[in-house]
mmCIF file of C-alpha atoms in Angstrom:
data_model
loop_
_atom_site.group_PDB
_atom_site.id
_atom_site.type_symbol
_atom_site.label_atom_id
_atom_site.label_comp_id
_atom_site.label_asym_id
_atom_site.label_seq_id
_atom_site.Cartn_x
_atom_site.Cartn_y
_atom_site.Cartn_z
ATOM 1 C CA MET P 1306 -0.128 0.082 0.548
ATOM 2 C CA ARG P 1307 1.515 3.306 -1.084
ATOM 3 C CA TRP P 1308 1.274 5.567 1.867
ATOM 4 C CA HIS P 1309 1.057 9.419 1.445
ATOM 5 C CA ALA P 1310 3.028 12.302 3.859
ATOM 6 C CA TYR P 1311 0.331 14.020 5.542
ATOM 7 C CA VAL P 1312 0.589 17.980 6.526
ATOM 8 C CA ILE P 1313 2.429 18.940 9.592
ATOM 9 C CA PHE P 1314 -0.192 22.282 10.191
ATOM 10 C CA VAL P 1315 1.851 24.425 13.177
ATOM 11 C CA GLY P 1316 0.221 26.982 14.909
ATOM 12 C CA LEU P 1317 1.518 29.260 18.024
ATOM 13 C CA ALA P 1318 1.245 27.496 21.799
ATOM 14 C CA VAL P 1319 -0.432 29.893 24.204
ATOM 15 C CA GLY P 1320 2.033 32.466 25.431
ATOM 16 C CA THR P 1321 5.838 33.439 24.758
ATOM 17 C CA THR P 1322 8.538 34.238 27.532
ATOM 18 C CA ASN P 1323 9.460 36.743 25.702
ATOM 19 C CA SER P 1324 8.366 39.770 23.082
ATOM 20 C CA ALA P 1325 12.085 39.585 20.878
ATOM 21 C CA PHE P 1326 12.273 35.543 20.239
ATOM 22 C CA GLY P 1327 9.969 33.812 18.290
ATOM 23 C CA GLN P 1328 6.948 32.558 19.980
ATOM 24 C CA GLN P 1329 7.024 28.856 20.095
ATOM 25 C CA ILE P 1330 5.699 26.663 17.136
ATOM 26 C CA ASN P 1331 3.022 23.707 18.232
ATOM 27 C CA CYS P 1332 4.427 21.497 15.732
ATOM 28 C CA GLY P 1333 1.636 18.110 16.668
ATOM 29 C CA PRO P 1334 1.928 14.552 17.978
ATOM 30 C CA PRO P 1335 5.152 12.600 15.620
ATOM 31 C CA PRO P 1336 4.202 11.326 12.978
ATOM 32 C CA THR P 1337 2.872 7.316 13.380
ATOM 33 C CA LEU P 1338 6.151 5.278 11.681
ATOM 34 C CA ASP P 1339 5.930 2.117 9.541
ATOM 35 C CA GLN P 1340 7.229 -0.333 12.050
ATOM 36 C CA LYS P 1341 10.556 -1.245 9.782
ATOM 37 C CA LEU P 1342 11.235 2.651 9.987
ATOM 38 C CA GLN P 1343 10.329 2.983 13.898
ATOM 39 C CA ASN P 1344 13.107 -0.048 14.266
ATOM 40 C CA ASP P 1345 15.463 1.287 12.170
ATOM 41 C CA GLU P 1346 17.474 4.006 14.141
ATOM 42 C CA SER P 1347 20.036 4.994 11.332
ATOM 43 C CA ILE P 1348 17.398 5.997 9.099
ATOM 44 C CA LYS P 1349 15.606 8.192 12.186
ATOM 45 C CA GLY P 1350 19.080 9.063 12.909
ATOM 46 C CA ASN P 1351 19.548 9.977 9.286
ATOM 47 C CA LEU P 1352 16.269 11.727 9.056
ATOM 48 C CA GLN P 1353 17.631 13.895 11.576
ATOM 49 C CA GLY P 1354 20.456 15.175 10.361
ATOM 50 C CA LYS P 1355 18.626 16.380 7.675
ATOM 51 C CA ALA P 1356 16.430 18.436 9.432
ATOM 52 C CA GLN P 1357 19.379 19.424 11.527
ATOM 53 C CA LEU P 1358 21.005 20.646 8.435
ATOM 54 C CA LEU P 1359 17.695 21.911 6.834
ATOM 55 C CA SER P 1360 17.541 24.151 9.982
ATOM 56 C CA LYS P 1361 21.363 26.047 9.465
ATOM 57 C CA TYR P 1362 19.685 27.389 6.274
ATOM 58 C CA VAL P 1363 16.518 29.314 7.711
ATOM 59 C CA GLY P 1364 16.508 32.715 6.745
ATOM 60 C CA GLN P 1365 18.472 32.185 4.196
ATOM 61 C CA ALA P 1366 17.520 32.406 -0.004
ATOM 62 C CA ASP P 1367 18.937 28.729 -0.622
ATOM 63 C CA LEU P 1368 16.588 26.860 2.211
ATOM 64 C CA GLY P 1369 13.427 26.237 -0.557
ATOM 65 C CA GLY P 1370 16.249 24.660 -2.494
ATOM 66 C CA GLN P 1371 18.178 22.778 0.473
ATOM 67 C CA ILE P 1372 14.509 21.141 1.141
ATOM 68 C CA ASP P 1373 14.007 20.070 -2.198
ATOM 69 C CA ALA P 1374 17.337 18.940 -2.762
ATOM 70 C CA VAL P 1375 16.786 16.393 0.530
ATOM 71 C CA LYS P 1376 13.458 15.198 -0.476
ATOM 72 C CA LYS P 1377 14.943 14.559 -3.634
ATOM 73 C CA GLU P 1378 17.470 12.260 -1.988
ATOM 74 C CA ILE P 1379 14.753 10.815 0.348
ATOM 75 C CA TYR P 1380 12.633 9.806 -2.951
ATOM 76 C CA THR P 1381 15.113 8.335 -5.238
ATOM 77 C CA GLN P 1382 17.005 6.764 -2.281
ATOM 78 C CA SER P 1383 14.038 4.695 -0.443
ATOM 79 C CA LYS P 1384 12.625 3.580 -3.970
ATOM 80 C CA ASP P 1385 9.354 1.655 -1.587
ATOM 81 C CA TYR P 1386 11.244 2.023 1.530
ATOM 82 C CA TYR P 1387 8.227 4.365 2.641
ATOM 83 C CA PRO P 1388 9.714 7.274 1.352
ATOM 84 C CA ALA P 1389 6.378 9.781 2.301
ATOM 85 C CA GLN P 1390 6.426 8.912 5.651
ATOM 86 C CA GLN P 1391 10.505 9.485 6.147
ATOM 87 C CA GLU P 1392 9.505 12.887 4.614
ATOM 88 C CA ALA P 1393 6.273 13.353 6.995
ATOM 89 C CA TYR P 1394 9.062 12.327 9.394
ATOM 90 C CA LEU P 1395 11.601 14.730 8.702
ATOM 91 C CA ASN P 1396 8.512 17.600 8.403
ATOM 92 C CA TYR P 1397 7.591 17.180 12.194
ATOM 93 C CA LEU P 1398 11.852 17.057 12.992
ATOM 94 C CA PHE P 1399 12.649 19.781 11.292
ATOM 95 C CA CYS P 1400 9.644 22.119 12.959
ATOM 96 C CA SER P 1401 11.038 20.350 15.903
ATOM 97 C CA ILE P 1402 14.035 21.758 15.746
ATOM 98 C CA ILE P 1403 12.944 25.764 14.662
ATOM 99 C CA SER P 1404 10.333 26.022 17.451
ATOM 100 C CA ALA P 1405 12.683 25.466 19.824
ATOM 101 C CA ASP P 1406 15.208 27.664 18.732
ATOM 102 C CA THR P 1407 15.110 31.375 19.989
ATOM 103 C CA LYS P 1408 17.689 33.175 17.501
ATOM 104 C CA LEU P 1409 14.650 33.202 15.417
ATOM 105 C CA SER P 1410 11.410 35.127 14.886
ATOM 106 C CA THR P 1411 7.778 33.788 14.499
ATOM 107 C CA LEU P 1412 7.745 34.966 11.344
ATOM 108 C CA GLU P 1413 10.825 33.055 9.636
ATOM 109 C CA LYS P 1414 9.710 30.181 11.866
ATOM 110 C CA LEU P 1415 6.537 29.991 9.825
ATOM 111 C CA ASP P 1416 7.568 31.262 6.625
ATOM 112 C CA ALA P 1417 10.208 27.987 6.307
ATOM 113 C CA LEU P 1418 7.858 25.687 7.351
ATOM 114 C CA ALA P 1419 5.292 27.537 4.605
ATOM 115 C CA LYS P 1420 8.640 26.494 1.942
ATOM 116 C CA PHE P 1421 8.502 22.793 3.656
ATOM 117 C CA LYS P 1422 5.631 22.455 2.693
ATOM 118 C CA ALA P 1423 5.330 24.606 -0.650
ATOM 119 C CA THR P 1424 8.421 22.312 -2.197
ATOM 120 C CA ARG P 1425 6.406 19.175 -3.689
ATOM 121 C CA GLN P 1426 6.315 15.750 -1.937
ATOM 122 C CA GLN P 1427 8.341 14.203 -5.073
ATOM 123 C CA GLY P 1428 6.459 10.877 -4.888
ATOM 124 C CA SER P 1429 7.517 8.352 -7.434
ATOM 125 C CA SER P 1430 9.051 11.161 -10.021
ATOM 126 C CA ASN P 1431 12.086 13.281 -10.111
ATOM 127 C CA ASP P 1432 10.045 15.443 -11.910
ATOM 128 C CA GLN P 1433 9.191 18.891 -10.883
ATOM 129 C CA GLN P 1434 5.705 19.343 -10.247
ATOM 130 C CA PRO P 1435 3.670 22.022 -12.472
ATOM 131 C CA CYS P 1436 2.201 24.524 -10.947
ATOM 132 C CA VAL P 1437 -1.256 25.529 -11.509
ATOM 133 C CA PRO P 1438 -2.890 28.757 -11.102
ATOM 134 C CA THR P 1439 -5.284 28.213 -8.082
ATOM 135 C CA VAL P 1440 -7.362 30.284 -4.715
ATOM 136 C CA LEU P 1441 -5.877 29.080 -2.236
ATOM 137 C CA LYS P 1442 -8.530 31.208 0.330
ATOM 138 C CA ASN P 1443 -11.572 33.639 0.197
ATOM 139 C CA ILE P 1444 -12.427 35.402 3.278
ATOM 140 C CA PRO P 1445 -15.279 37.405 3.621
ATOM 141 C CA LEU P 1446 -15.018 40.546 5.367
ATOM 142 C CA PRO P 1447 -17.759 43.092 7.258
ATOM 143 C CA ASN P 1448 -18.738 46.401 6.624
ATOM 144 C CA VAL P 1449 -16.031 47.974 8.084
ATOM 145 C CA PRO P 1450 -17.014 52.426 7.942
ATOM 146 C CA THR P 1451 -14.874 54.934 7.326
ATOM 147 C CA LEU P 1452 -14.114 58.254 9.425
ATOM 148 C CA ASP P 1453 -12.762 61.822 9.193
ATOM 149 C CA GLY P 1454 -10.280 63.119 11.407
ATOM 150 C CA THR P 1455 -12.741 64.148 14.405
ATOM 151 C CA GLY P 1456 -14.432 60.776 14.072
ATOM 152 C CA ASN P 1457 -17.321 61.475 12.053
ATOM 153 C CA HIS P 1458 -18.644 59.147 9.695
ATOM 154 C CA VAL P 1459 -17.777 59.998 6.209
ATOM 155 C CA GLY P 1460 -17.739 56.584 3.565
ATOM 156 C CA ASP P 1461 -18.716 53.022 4.090
ATOM 157 C CA LEU P 1462 -16.421 49.791 2.619
ATOM 158 C CA SER P 1463 -18.881 47.125 2.228
ATOM 159 C CA GLY P 1464 -18.748 43.568 -0.131
ATOM 160 C CA ILE P 1465 -15.339 43.175 1.247
ATOM 161 C CA ALA P 1466 -13.637 40.326 0.666
ATOM 162 C CA VAL P 1467 -9.958 38.987 0.285
ATOM 163 C CA SER P 1468 -8.425 36.286 -1.326
ATOM 164 C CA VAL P 1469 -5.262 34.672 -1.423
ATOM 165 C CA ILE P 1470 -4.508 33.759 -4.554
ATOM 166 C CA GLN P 1471 -1.792 31.132 -6.427
ATOM 167 C CA GLU P 1472 0.005 32.088 -9.975
ATOM 168 C CA CYS P 1473 3.117 30.780 -11.625
ATOM 169 C CA GLN P 1474 5.721 32.866 -12.170
ATOM 170 C CA THR P 1475 6.872 30.036 -15.159
ATOM 171 C CA PRO P 1476 5.711 26.907 -15.758
ATOM 172 C CA THR P 1477 6.791 24.848 -12.258
ATOM 173 C CA VAL P 1478 7.583 27.918 -9.872
ATOM 174 C CA PRO P 1479 4.511 29.773 -8.137
ATOM 175 C CA LYS P 1480 3.900 32.966 -6.847
ATOM 176 C CA GLN P 1481 1.480 34.033 -4.340
ATOM 177 C CA ARG P 1482 -0.622 37.275 -3.770
ATOM 178 C CA VAL P 1483 -3.664 38.749 -1.446
ATOM 179 C CA HIS P 1484 -6.294 39.998 -3.231
ATOM 180 C CA LEU P 1485 -8.514 43.004 -1.340
ATOM 181 C CA THR P 1486 -11.808 43.981 -3.283
ATOM 182 C CA PHE P 1487 -14.690 45.998 -1.306
ATOM 183 C CA ALA P 1488 -16.948 48.570 -2.175
ATOM 184 C CA TYR P 1489 -16.846 52.582 -1.235
ATOM 185 C CA TYR P 1490 -19.267 55.101 -0.715
ATOM 186 C CA ASN P 1491 -18.225 58.629 0.871
ATOM 187 C CA GLY P 1492 -21.141 60.626 -1.136
ATOM 188 C CA SER P 1493 -22.414 61.716 1.999
ATOM 189 C CA GLY P 1494 -19.370 62.457 4.017
ATOM 190 C CA THR P 1495 -15.908 64.205 2.860
ATOM 191 C CA TRP P 1496 -13.565 63.800 0.235
ATOM 192 C CA ARG P 1497 -9.757 65.035 -0.641
ATOM 193 C CA GLY P 1498 -6.832 63.996 2.394
ATOM 194 C CA GLU P 1499 -5.401 61.012 2.977
ATOM 195 C CA GLN P 1500 -6.199 57.442 4.525
ATOM 196 C CA HIS P 1501 -5.270 53.796 4.549
ATOM 197 C CA LEU P 1502 -6.394 50.743 5.037
ATOM 198 C CA ILE P 1503 -4.362 48.384 7.215
ATOM 199 C CA LEU P 1504 -4.852 44.238 6.081
ATOM 200 C CA VAL P 1505 -3.914 41.843 8.690
ATOM 201 C CA LEU P 1506 -3.371 38.529 7.700
ATOM 202 C CA LYS P 1507 -2.864 35.667 10.033
ATOM 203 C CA SER P 1508 -2.114 31.747 10.708
ATOM 204 C CA SER P 1509 -5.263 29.747 12.016
ATOM 205 C CA GLU P 1510 -3.850 29.918 15.673
ATOM 206 C CA GLY P 1511 -3.375 34.218 15.026
ATOM 207 C CA ALA P 1512 -0.001 34.854 14.176
ATOM 208 C CA VAL P 1513 0.135 38.323 12.424
ATOM 209 C CA LEU P 1514 2.081 36.656 8.713
ATOM 210 C CA LYS P 1515 1.553 40.316 6.913
ATOM 211 C CA SER P 1516 -0.340 43.614 6.965
ATOM 212 C CA PRO P 1517 0.061 45.371 4.124
ATOM 213 C CA THR P 1518 -1.327 49.221 4.134
ATOM 214 C CA PHE P 1519 -3.326 50.518 1.480
ATOM 215 C CA SER P 1520 -3.630 54.354 0.115
ATOM 216 C CA LEU P 1521 -7.843 54.648 -0.209
ATOM 217 C CA ASP P 1522 -8.460 57.126 -2.650
ATOM 218 C CA ARG P 1523 -10.182 60.204 -1.735
ATOM 219 C CA SER P 1524 -9.903 62.311 -4.783
ATOM 220 C CA ARG P 1525 -13.448 62.657 -5.185
ATOM 221 C CA CYS P 1526 -16.878 62.454 -4.465
ATOM 222 C CA ILE P 1527 -19.424 59.130 -5.354
ATOM 223 C CA TYR P 1528 -21.969 59.190 -5.814
ATOM 224 C CA GLY P 1529 -25.511 57.238 -5.286
ATOM 225 C CA HIS P 1530 -23.557 54.142 -6.130
ATOM 226 C CA THR P 1531 -20.423 52.166 -4.740
ATOM 227 C CA GLU P 1532 -17.443 52.177 -6.715
ATOM 228 C CA GLN P 1533 -15.660 48.622 -6.363
ATOM 229 C CA ARG P 1534 -12.309 48.657 -5.401
ATOM 230 C CA ASN P 1535 -9.155 46.279 -5.567
ATOM 231 C CA ALA P 1536 -5.629 46.094 -4.008
ATOM 232 C CA ASP P 1537 -2.663 43.959 -4.241
ATOM 233 C CA ASP P 1538 -0.116 42.528 -2.033
ATOM 234 C CA MET P 1539 2.431 40.212 -3.379
ATOM 235 C CA LEU P 1540 3.398 37.272 -0.764
ATOM 236 C CA GLU P 1541 7.054 35.890 0.066
ATOM 237 C CA GLY P 1542 8.068 32.373 1.214
ATOM 238 C CA GLY P 1543 5.258 30.191 0.427
ATOM 239 C CA ILE P 1544 3.015 32.175 3.103
ATOM 240 C CA GLY P 1545 -0.161 32.233 1.321
ATOM 241 C CA TYR P 1546 -0.339 28.573 2.364
ATOM 242 C CA LEU P 1547 -0.569 29.898 6.052
ATOM 243 C CA VAL P 1548 -3.108 31.992 5.964
ATOM 244 C CA SER P 1549 -6.181 31.409 7.717
ATOM 245 C CA THR P 1550 -7.874 34.811 8.672
ATOM 246 C CA ALA P 1551 -7.823 38.309 7.755
ATOM 247 C CA GLU P 1552 -8.660 41.725 9.650
ATOM 248 C CA LEU P 1553 -8.983 44.780 7.632
ATOM 249 C CA THR P 1554 -9.135 48.369 9.555
ATOM 250 C CA VAL P 1555 -9.287 51.955 8.330
ATOM 251 C CA SER P 1556 -7.692 55.319 9.572
ATOM 252 C CA ARG P 1557 -8.925 58.328 9.771
ATOM 253 C CA VAL P 1558 -8.980 61.487 7.660
ATOM 254 C CA SER P 1559 -5.530 63.240 7.742
ATOM 255 C CA GLY P 1560 -5.169 66.186 6.452
ATOM 256 C CA THR P 1561 -7.369 68.789 4.459
ATOM 257 C CA GLN P 1562 -11.223 67.184 3.831
ATOM 258 C CA THR P 1563 -14.054 68.888 1.905
ATOM 259 C CA PRO P 1564 -17.652 68.022 1.891
ATOM 260 C CA CYS P 1565 -19.177 66.070 -0.682
#
């Protein structure tokens, strides 16, 4: 029977001892191994060594390439000796090692785990997996009022949705972006001045993955109907796989504003 590696979902453990250090990651229990693997200390020791090696590349640009090379080695050398289970166990070991490393920030740890997940599970083939454009996540959000500098209600954002989109930089290399859409109305409020949208993307355990800021165009008044708007930002290092929830806030208007 062919075994398939399963994804080790990671999240943040509750609380930290020092905000300067990366938060502890919950790697979950170790995956169940076939009895042959469980009793073969040489294989487990080899995987431990590979996990230690990969941990030295966390925060470096070459991490993805190193992960790919290690996975290829597992599948080419292991053949039918449960390579997918070995990959799952390597994932657990890698997560455990970097989770305990207080020199790494939380985002560095999450980025490294995202790259491990994004790097293809090689299966029985050494060919690169074709990139497939897809929407990884759709997140609808509640309406948000827009306020002027003194807190007066001067507009509204409605129909807000956040999408995490995977596109293809090359036939085998994916790239990810976050796409924000909303409808804007300010016909009963004001125009001019400066105002910003702050989008916070979080993991399933509440870790902030990225927080892009977008300028809200207030160059005119929108009368009688809402106007569709959108904004985009790139997601590096495969963090799009980790996005679970999102929050959107709007800053108050600063600078000169004029009634509509």
